[in-house]
């Protein structure tokens, strides 16, 4: 890019500060500050290391958890079937042989990798964070450059604590104004994906900014950055601010007291220069965003919940028209239909997108004092042991359980159905997860992505609900803390 | 070195946004091995509910048996970072994928397995699909000259990142090449420790 080299975007600053050396004219070797690993995408990397007689260069910068295929019914390595047990055991063995800290199923803080990284204070501004998981983009909420990698790259990072990279293009997504009540960060990112498309961010690192982002909590920012991958962006980024610093302070792996001031001083230098040039800029008025729901089989097939399912004929682009036809057939929907008339069979509240305490509070405030509709199977899967304990302490778990929700152990669960939490063929699921791909939650499963409050409302009504049209949100849930 | 990087029968998969959940569904990801994914490729499209091959899915059509070049459309490989997706495609027998665009992680994963991913404009992708409609195609890919050769001296050029081209042609060791910078990595670690001691 022919930009003035003295002004940089946040992405460019982080990239430049991690260059170890040049591998090729356009490829740099970047240092990795945190490498998060889990059971599914790491075993072949460890086998590769062994085969080549290589060791883990920085086990102290590597952290592991069990999340993707664990049972959420019982905290036992045996509870998720034989092949899953073997994979979990392989992770445990690989971690113990290489001195890598592991939050296994016996650890009280075990949980989804993108929930526990921030919770443990492992995620900090200015870092490069990688993980063999596409939703690593979540950690960009802290002003860290965080992205998903494949298993060959996992092996590369284990061996060298570095990764070859080329500079990505830069995308600015500026969201100004106030969000309407009932509109959550989930709705914001779904609206952004609807606008840019599922490949709109390919080749870009997206930086979110503007007054609506500045007003968002860290958990909201994580939801936003989490789904940047769903528009194809390499990473999502938000410049760190006081909200970020306050979140990190006193976390287990936060900078120690004697380094805190120096760390914050460095973090305060992490922003895009005022005159930095982005390759592409999108501006969105926060007040124009309404509660969103996907109607199709990729995240760009999304609409406001009070809209009608679009007609394929309304798409001028032939490939989008065909994709819409195929999606409606798979989803069992007709053009013009209202999703608020549509029965749901399953409700899933969880995943690295929406399983944190604020998500559970929002869902519980809708559920409180009500019952899950007859015939609806509803699950709440907290993102980590810490979230679970807090939700129990605040009385949220009791609200869910007395309403008829199943209250589960932490894990990825029904977001991708690697364990036994699956949606059956033909069933319609209101899900707070991140992907509505064909078969994602189970073969033939029909996934509608929504916010936690929308999912909770669907569980109670037995069909999708426009929560913005309902009475104002219930008073704060008992025990809720600011 | 042979002039031809790859050659073979072309299988046209006429879809946009093929995600890695489609390329290889979740139930095959519990393996700890790098092998054995060929049968799982495109599982939900490729097999009917009773486990028999779906005769309507392009991969299963007899005229495409043994194909080694996959032709598809935009944003191929979006979604999950699972490297099991390129492993499955490669183990099935495809070593070249031609598309309008690829998702970033899938692209890197494929290159790291020595696969050649060729990105072309929508116009050219349309042209290639049109060729496939005329009957089964057998193409040669010359990576050195960056050309897809259709036979009868007809060819279409393509662009590729110079570093990736060199890696594919030379078959460079992914980790080994970076390890040549081990002294620089050690220096970086030292200065990082000194300037940002909180990072560990």
Short mmCIF file of N, CA and C in Angstrom, two decimals, chain A residues 238-347:
data_model
loop_
_atom_site.label_atom_id
_atom_site.label_comp_id
_atom_site.label_asym_id
_atom_site.label_seq_id
_atom_site.Cartn_x
_atom_site.Cartn_y
_atom_site.Cartn_z
N UNK A 238 -10.69 -3.48 17.76
CA UNK A 238 -11.23 -2.28 18.39
C UNK A 238 -10.11 -1.67 19.23
N UNK A 239 -9.86 -0.38 19.06
CA UNK A 239 -8.79 0.26 19.81
C UNK A 239 -9.10 0.18 21.30
N UNK A 240 -8.11 -0.16 22.13
CA UNK A 240 -8.37 -0.27 23.57
C UNK A 240 -8.62 1.09 24.20
N UNK A 241 -9.45 1.10 25.24
CA UNK A 241 -9.73 2.33 25.96
C UNK A 241 -9.90 1.99 27.44
N UNK A 242 -10.42 2.94 28.22
CA UNK A 242 -10.54 2.70 29.67
C UNK A 242 -11.40 1.47 29.96
N UNK A 243 -12.44 1.26 29.13
CA UNK A 243 -13.30 0.07 29.31
C UNK A 243 -12.45 -1.20 29.22
N UNK A 244 -11.51 -1.20 28.28
CA UNK A 244 -10.62 -2.35 28.09
C UNK A 244 -9.72 -2.54 29.31
N UNK A 245 -9.09 -1.44 29.73
CA UNK A 245 -8.13 -1.53 30.84
C UNK A 245 -8.85 -2.00 32.11
N UNK A 246 -10.06 -1.46 32.35
CA UNK A 246 -10.81 -1.83 33.56
C UNK A 246 -11.15 -3.32 33.54
N UNK A 247 -11.46 -3.83 32.35
CA UNK A 247 -11.81 -5.26 32.24
C UNK A 247 -10.61 -6.13 32.60
N UNK A 248 -9.43 -5.74 32.10
CA UNK A 248 -8.24 -6.60 32.24
C UNK A 248 -7.70 -6.59 33.68
N UNK A 249 -7.83 -5.42 34.33
CA UNK A 249 -7.21 -5.25 35.65
C UNK A 249 -7.64 -6.38 36.59
N UNK A 250 -6.67 -6.92 37.28
CA UNK A 250 -6.88 -7.96 38.30
C UNK A 250 -7.26 -9.33 37.75
N UNK A 251 -7.28 -9.50 36.43
CA UNK A 251 -7.47 -10.86 35.89
C UNK A 251 -6.20 -11.67 36.18
N UNK A 252 -6.37 -13.00 36.23
CA UNK A 252 -5.28 -13.87 36.67
C UNK A 252 -3.96 -13.61 35.93
N UNK A 253 -4.02 -13.45 34.60
CA UNK A 253 -2.80 -13.28 33.82
C UNK A 253 -2.59 -11.84 33.36
N UNK A 254 -3.28 -10.90 33.99
CA UNK A 254 -3.08 -9.48 33.65
C UNK A 254 -1.66 -9.08 34.04
N UNK A 255 -1.15 -7.99 33.48
CA UNK A 255 0.18 -7.54 33.89
C UNK A 255 0.24 -7.38 35.41
N UNK A 256 1.36 -7.81 35.99
CA UNK A 256 1.50 -7.72 37.43
C UNK A 256 1.53 -6.25 37.84
N UNK A 257 1.24 -6.03 39.13
CA UNK A 257 1.09 -4.65 39.65
C UNK A 257 2.27 -3.76 39.26
N UNK A 258 3.49 -4.30 39.36
CA UNK A 258 4.67 -3.44 39.10
C UNK A 258 4.79 -3.05 37.63
N UNK A 259 4.10 -3.78 36.74
CA UNK A 259 4.16 -3.45 35.30
C UNK A 259 2.90 -2.77 34.80
N UNK A 260 1.88 -2.67 35.66
CA UNK A 260 0.57 -2.24 35.19
C UNK A 260 0.61 -0.88 34.49
N UNK A 261 1.24 0.10 35.15
CA UNK A 261 1.23 1.46 34.59
C UNK A 261 1.94 1.52 33.24
N UNK A 262 3.05 0.80 33.15
CA UNK A 262 3.79 0.77 31.87
C UNK A 262 2.96 0.11 30.79
N UNK A 263 2.24 -0.95 31.18
CA UNK A 263 1.40 -1.65 30.20
C UNK A 263 0.30 -0.70 29.70
N UNK A 264 -0.37 -0.03 30.63
CA UNK A 264 -1.46 0.86 30.22
C UNK A 264 -0.92 1.99 29.34
N UNK A 265 0.25 2.49 29.72
CA UNK A 265 0.84 3.56 28.91
C UNK A 265 1.08 3.08 27.47
N UNK A 266 1.56 1.85 27.34
CA UNK A 266 1.76 1.30 25.99
C UNK A 266 0.42 1.10 25.29
N UNK A 267 -0.55 0.57 26.01
CA UNK A 267 -1.86 0.30 25.40
C UNK A 267 -2.50 1.58 24.87
N UNK A 268 -2.22 2.71 25.59
CA UNK A 268 -2.83 3.97 25.17
C UNK A 268 -2.26 4.48 23.84
N UNK A 269 -1.16 3.88 23.39
CA UNK A 269 -0.60 4.28 22.09
C UNK A 269 -1.21 3.48 20.94
N UNK A 270 -2.12 2.60 21.29
CA UNK A 270 -2.66 1.68 20.27
C UNK A 270 -3.99 2.19 19.70
N UNK A 271 -3.87 3.00 18.69
CA UNK A 271 -5.05 3.50 17.99
C UNK A 271 -4.63 3.84 16.57
N UNK A 272 -5.60 3.94 15.67
CA UNK A 272 -5.28 4.36 14.30
C UNK A 272 -5.05 5.86 14.29
N UNK A 273 -3.94 6.29 13.70
CA UNK A 273 -3.66 7.72 13.63
C UNK A 273 -4.81 8.43 12.91
N UNK A 274 -5.05 9.69 13.33
CA UNK A 274 -6.21 10.43 12.82
C UNK A 274 -6.20 10.50 11.29
N UNK A 275 -5.00 10.62 10.72
CA UNK A 275 -4.94 10.75 9.26
C UNK A 275 -4.55 9.43 8.57
N UNK A 276 -4.64 8.34 9.31
CA UNK A 276 -4.32 7.03 8.70
C UNK A 276 -5.34 6.73 7.59
N UNK A 277 -4.86 6.15 6.52
CA UNK A 277 -5.72 5.87 5.38
C UNK A 277 -6.13 4.39 5.39
N UNK A 278 -7.43 4.17 5.35
CA UNK A 278 -7.95 2.80 5.24
C UNK A 278 -8.23 2.49 3.77
N UNK A 279 -8.09 1.22 3.41
CA UNK A 279 -8.36 0.85 2.02
C UNK A 279 -9.85 0.93 1.70
N UNK A 280 -10.67 0.80 2.75
CA UNK A 280 -12.10 0.86 2.53
C UNK A 280 -12.77 1.32 3.83
N UNK A 281 -13.79 2.15 3.73
CA UNK A 281 -14.49 2.64 4.93
C UNK A 281 -15.99 2.48 4.76
N UNK A 282 -16.63 2.01 5.82
CA UNK A 282 -18.08 1.87 5.83
C UNK A 282 -18.60 2.61 7.05
N UNK A 283 -19.63 3.40 6.88
CA UNK A 283 -20.19 4.12 8.02
C UNK A 283 -21.64 3.69 8.22
N UNK A 284 -21.99 3.44 9.46
CA UNK A 284 -23.34 2.95 9.76
C UNK A 284 -23.94 3.77 10.90
N UNK A 285 -25.21 4.09 10.75
CA UNK A 285 -25.92 4.83 11.79
C UNK A 285 -26.50 3.80 12.77
N UNK A 286 -26.02 3.85 14.01
CA UNK A 286 -26.41 2.84 15.00
C UNK A 286 -27.93 2.81 15.20
N UNK A 287 -28.56 3.97 15.12
CA UNK A 287 -30.00 4.03 15.42
C UNK A 287 -30.84 3.35 14.32
N UNK A 288 -30.19 3.09 13.16
CA UNK A 288 -30.94 2.45 12.07
C UNK A 288 -30.99 0.93 12.23
N UNK A 289 -30.22 0.39 13.17
CA UNK A 289 -30.15 -1.06 13.32
C UNK A 289 -31.30 -1.57 14.18
N UNK A 290 -31.94 -2.63 13.71
CA UNK A 290 -33.06 -3.23 14.44
C UNK A 290 -32.69 -4.68 14.78
N UNK A 291 -33.48 -5.35 15.63
CA UNK A 291 -33.15 -6.75 15.94
C UNK A 291 -33.10 -7.59 14.65
N UNK A 292 -32.04 -8.39 14.53
CA UNK A 292 -31.76 -9.12 13.30
C UNK A 292 -32.04 -10.62 13.47
N UNK A 293 -32.27 -11.26 12.34
CA UNK A 293 -32.41 -12.73 12.33
C UNK A 293 -31.99 -13.22 10.95
N UNK A 294 -31.29 -14.34 10.90
CA UNK A 294 -30.94 -14.90 9.59
C UNK A 294 -32.11 -15.74 9.08
N UNK A 295 -32.31 -15.68 7.78
CA UNK A 295 -33.38 -16.47 7.15
C UNK A 295 -32.81 -17.57 6.27
N UNK A 296 -31.49 -17.51 5.99
CA UNK A 296 -30.90 -18.42 5.02
C UNK A 296 -29.81 -19.29 5.61
N UNK A 297 -28.85 -19.65 4.77
CA UNK A 297 -27.83 -20.62 5.18
C UNK A 297 -26.42 -20.05 5.14
N UNK A 298 -26.31 -18.73 5.09
CA UNK A 298 -25.04 -18.11 5.43
C UNK A 298 -25.36 -16.79 6.12
N UNK A 299 -24.40 -16.25 6.88
CA UNK A 299 -24.74 -15.11 7.76
C UNK A 299 -25.12 -13.83 7.02
N UNK A 300 -24.84 -13.72 5.71
CA UNK A 300 -25.28 -12.51 5.02
C UNK A 300 -26.77 -12.58 4.66
N UNK A 301 -27.34 -13.76 4.76
CA UNK A 301 -28.78 -13.91 4.48
C UNK A 301 -29.52 -13.60 5.78
N UNK A 302 -29.59 -12.29 6.05
CA UNK A 302 -30.08 -11.80 7.33
C UNK A 302 -31.05 -10.65 7.08
N UNK A 303 -31.96 -10.43 8.03
CA UNK A 303 -32.92 -9.33 7.87
C UNK A 303 -33.37 -8.87 9.25
N UNK A 304 -34.09 -7.76 9.29
CA UNK A 304 -34.72 -7.33 10.53
C UNK A 304 -35.86 -8.31 10.81
N UNK A 305 -36.08 -8.60 12.08
CA UNK A 305 -37.05 -9.65 12.43
C UNK A 305 -38.48 -9.29 11.99
N UNK A 306 -38.76 -7.99 11.81
CA UNK A 306 -40.12 -7.62 11.39
C UNK A 306 -40.26 -7.58 9.86
N UNK A 307 -39.19 -7.93 9.15
CA UNK A 307 -39.30 -7.99 7.68
C UNK A 307 -39.82 -9.35 7.24
N UNK A 308 -40.23 -9.42 5.98
CA UNK A 308 -40.67 -10.70 5.43
C UNK A 308 -39.49 -11.42 4.77
N UNK A 309 -39.55 -12.73 4.77
CA UNK A 309 -38.52 -13.53 4.09
C UNK A 309 -38.47 -13.07 2.63
N UNK A 310 -37.26 -12.71 2.13
CA UNK A 310 -37.19 -12.15 0.78
C UNK A 310 -37.51 -13.19 -0.30
N UNK A 311 -37.93 -12.67 -1.42
CA UNK A 311 -38.14 -13.52 -2.58
C UNK A 311 -36.83 -13.61 -3.34
N UNK A 312 -36.44 -14.82 -3.78
CA UNK A 312 -35.22 -14.93 -4.57
C UNK A 312 -35.23 -13.97 -5.75
N UNK A 313 -36.41 -13.73 -6.31
CA UNK A 313 -36.51 -12.84 -7.47
C UNK A 313 -36.07 -11.42 -7.16
N UNK A 314 -36.04 -11.07 -5.86
CA UNK A 314 -35.65 -9.71 -5.49
C UNK A 314 -34.14 -9.49 -5.58
N UNK A 315 -33.36 -10.57 -5.80
CA UNK A 315 -31.91 -10.41 -5.91
C UNK A 315 -31.54 -10.24 -7.38
N UNK A 316 -30.88 -9.12 -7.69
CA UNK A 316 -30.52 -8.87 -9.10
C UNK A 316 -29.36 -9.77 -9.52
N UNK A 317 -28.49 -10.09 -8.58
CA UNK A 317 -27.34 -10.93 -8.89
C UNK A 317 -27.79 -12.40 -9.01
N UNK A 318 -27.46 -13.03 -10.14
CA UNK A 318 -27.96 -14.38 -10.41
C UNK A 318 -27.48 -15.40 -9.38
N UNK A 319 -26.22 -15.26 -8.96
CA UNK A 319 -25.71 -16.26 -8.01
C UNK A 319 -26.36 -16.08 -6.64
N UNK A 320 -26.63 -14.82 -6.25
CA UNK A 320 -27.33 -14.59 -4.98
C UNK A 320 -28.77 -15.10 -5.05
N UNK A 321 -29.37 -14.97 -6.24
CA UNK A 321 -30.74 -15.45 -6.43
C UNK A 321 -30.79 -16.98 -6.27
N UNK A 322 -29.85 -17.64 -6.92
CA UNK A 322 -29.82 -19.11 -6.79
C UNK A 322 -29.53 -19.54 -5.36
N UNK A 323 -28.61 -18.79 -4.70
CA UNK A 323 -28.27 -19.12 -3.31
C UNK A 323 -29.51 -18.95 -2.43
N UNK A 324 -30.30 -17.92 -2.70
CA UNK A 324 -31.51 -17.68 -1.91
C UNK A 324 -32.53 -18.79 -2.14
N UNK A 325 -32.67 -19.22 -3.40
CA UNK A 325 -33.61 -20.31 -3.70
C UNK A 325 -33.23 -21.57 -2.94
N UNK A 326 -31.94 -21.88 -3.00
CA UNK A 326 -31.45 -23.07 -2.34
C UNK A 326 -31.63 -22.96 -0.83
N UNK A 327 -31.34 -21.76 -0.31
CA UNK A 327 -31.44 -21.55 1.15
C UNK A 327 -32.89 -21.71 1.62
N UNK A 328 -33.83 -21.12 0.87
CA UNK A 328 -35.24 -21.21 1.29
C UNK A 328 -35.72 -22.65 1.25
N UNK A 329 -35.27 -23.40 0.24
CA UNK A 329 -35.67 -24.81 0.16
C UNK A 329 -35.12 -25.57 1.37
N UNK A 330 -33.85 -25.30 1.70
CA UNK A 330 -33.23 -26.00 2.83
C UNK A 330 -33.91 -25.61 4.14
N UNK A 331 -34.23 -24.31 4.26
CA UNK A 331 -34.78 -23.80 5.51
C UNK A 331 -36.28 -24.07 5.64
N UNK A 332 -36.91 -24.56 4.57
CA UNK A 332 -38.34 -24.82 4.62
C UNK A 332 -39.14 -23.54 4.76
N UNK A 333 -38.74 -22.50 4.05
CA UNK A 333 -39.41 -21.20 4.14
C UNK A 333 -39.93 -20.77 2.77
N UNK A 334 -40.96 -19.93 2.80
CA UNK A 334 -41.54 -19.38 1.57
C UNK A 334 -41.23 -17.89 1.49
N UNK A 335 -41.01 -17.37 0.28
CA UNK A 335 -40.84 -15.92 0.14
C UNK A 335 -42.06 -15.18 0.72
N UNK A 336 -41.82 -14.08 1.39
CA UNK A 336 -42.92 -13.28 1.92
C UNK A 336 -43.39 -13.70 3.30
N UNK A 337 -42.92 -14.85 3.75
CA UNK A 337 -43.32 -15.36 5.06
C UNK A 337 -42.75 -14.47 6.17
N UNK A 338 -43.49 -14.42 7.28
CA UNK A 338 -42.98 -13.72 8.46
C UNK A 338 -42.36 -14.74 9.41
N UNK A 339 -41.14 -14.50 9.86
CA UNK A 339 -40.53 -15.47 10.78
C UNK A 339 -41.22 -15.43 12.14
N UNK A 340 -41.91 -14.32 12.43
CA UNK A 340 -42.65 -14.25 13.70
C UNK A 340 -43.87 -15.19 13.68
N UNK A 341 -44.17 -15.77 12.52
CA UNK A 341 -45.23 -16.79 12.45
C UNK A 341 -44.63 -18.20 12.49
N UNK A 342 -43.32 -18.26 12.64
CA UNK A 342 -42.61 -19.52 12.43
C UNK A 342 -42.31 -20.21 13.76
N UNK A 343 -42.77 -21.47 13.91
CA UNK A 343 -42.54 -22.24 15.14
C UNK A 343 -41.07 -22.60 15.27
N UNK A 344 -40.56 -22.58 16.49
CA UNK A 344 -39.21 -23.09 16.72
C UNK A 344 -39.28 -24.40 17.51
N UNK A 345 -38.33 -25.28 17.25
CA UNK A 345 -38.26 -26.57 17.96
C UNK A 345 -37.18 -26.57 19.03
N UNK A 346 -36.10 -25.83 18.75
CA UNK A 346 -34.93 -25.86 19.64
C UNK A 346 -34.46 -24.42 19.85
N UNK A 347 -34.01 -24.14 21.08
CA UNK A 347 -33.40 -22.84 21.36
C UNK A 347 -32.05 -23.10 22.01
#
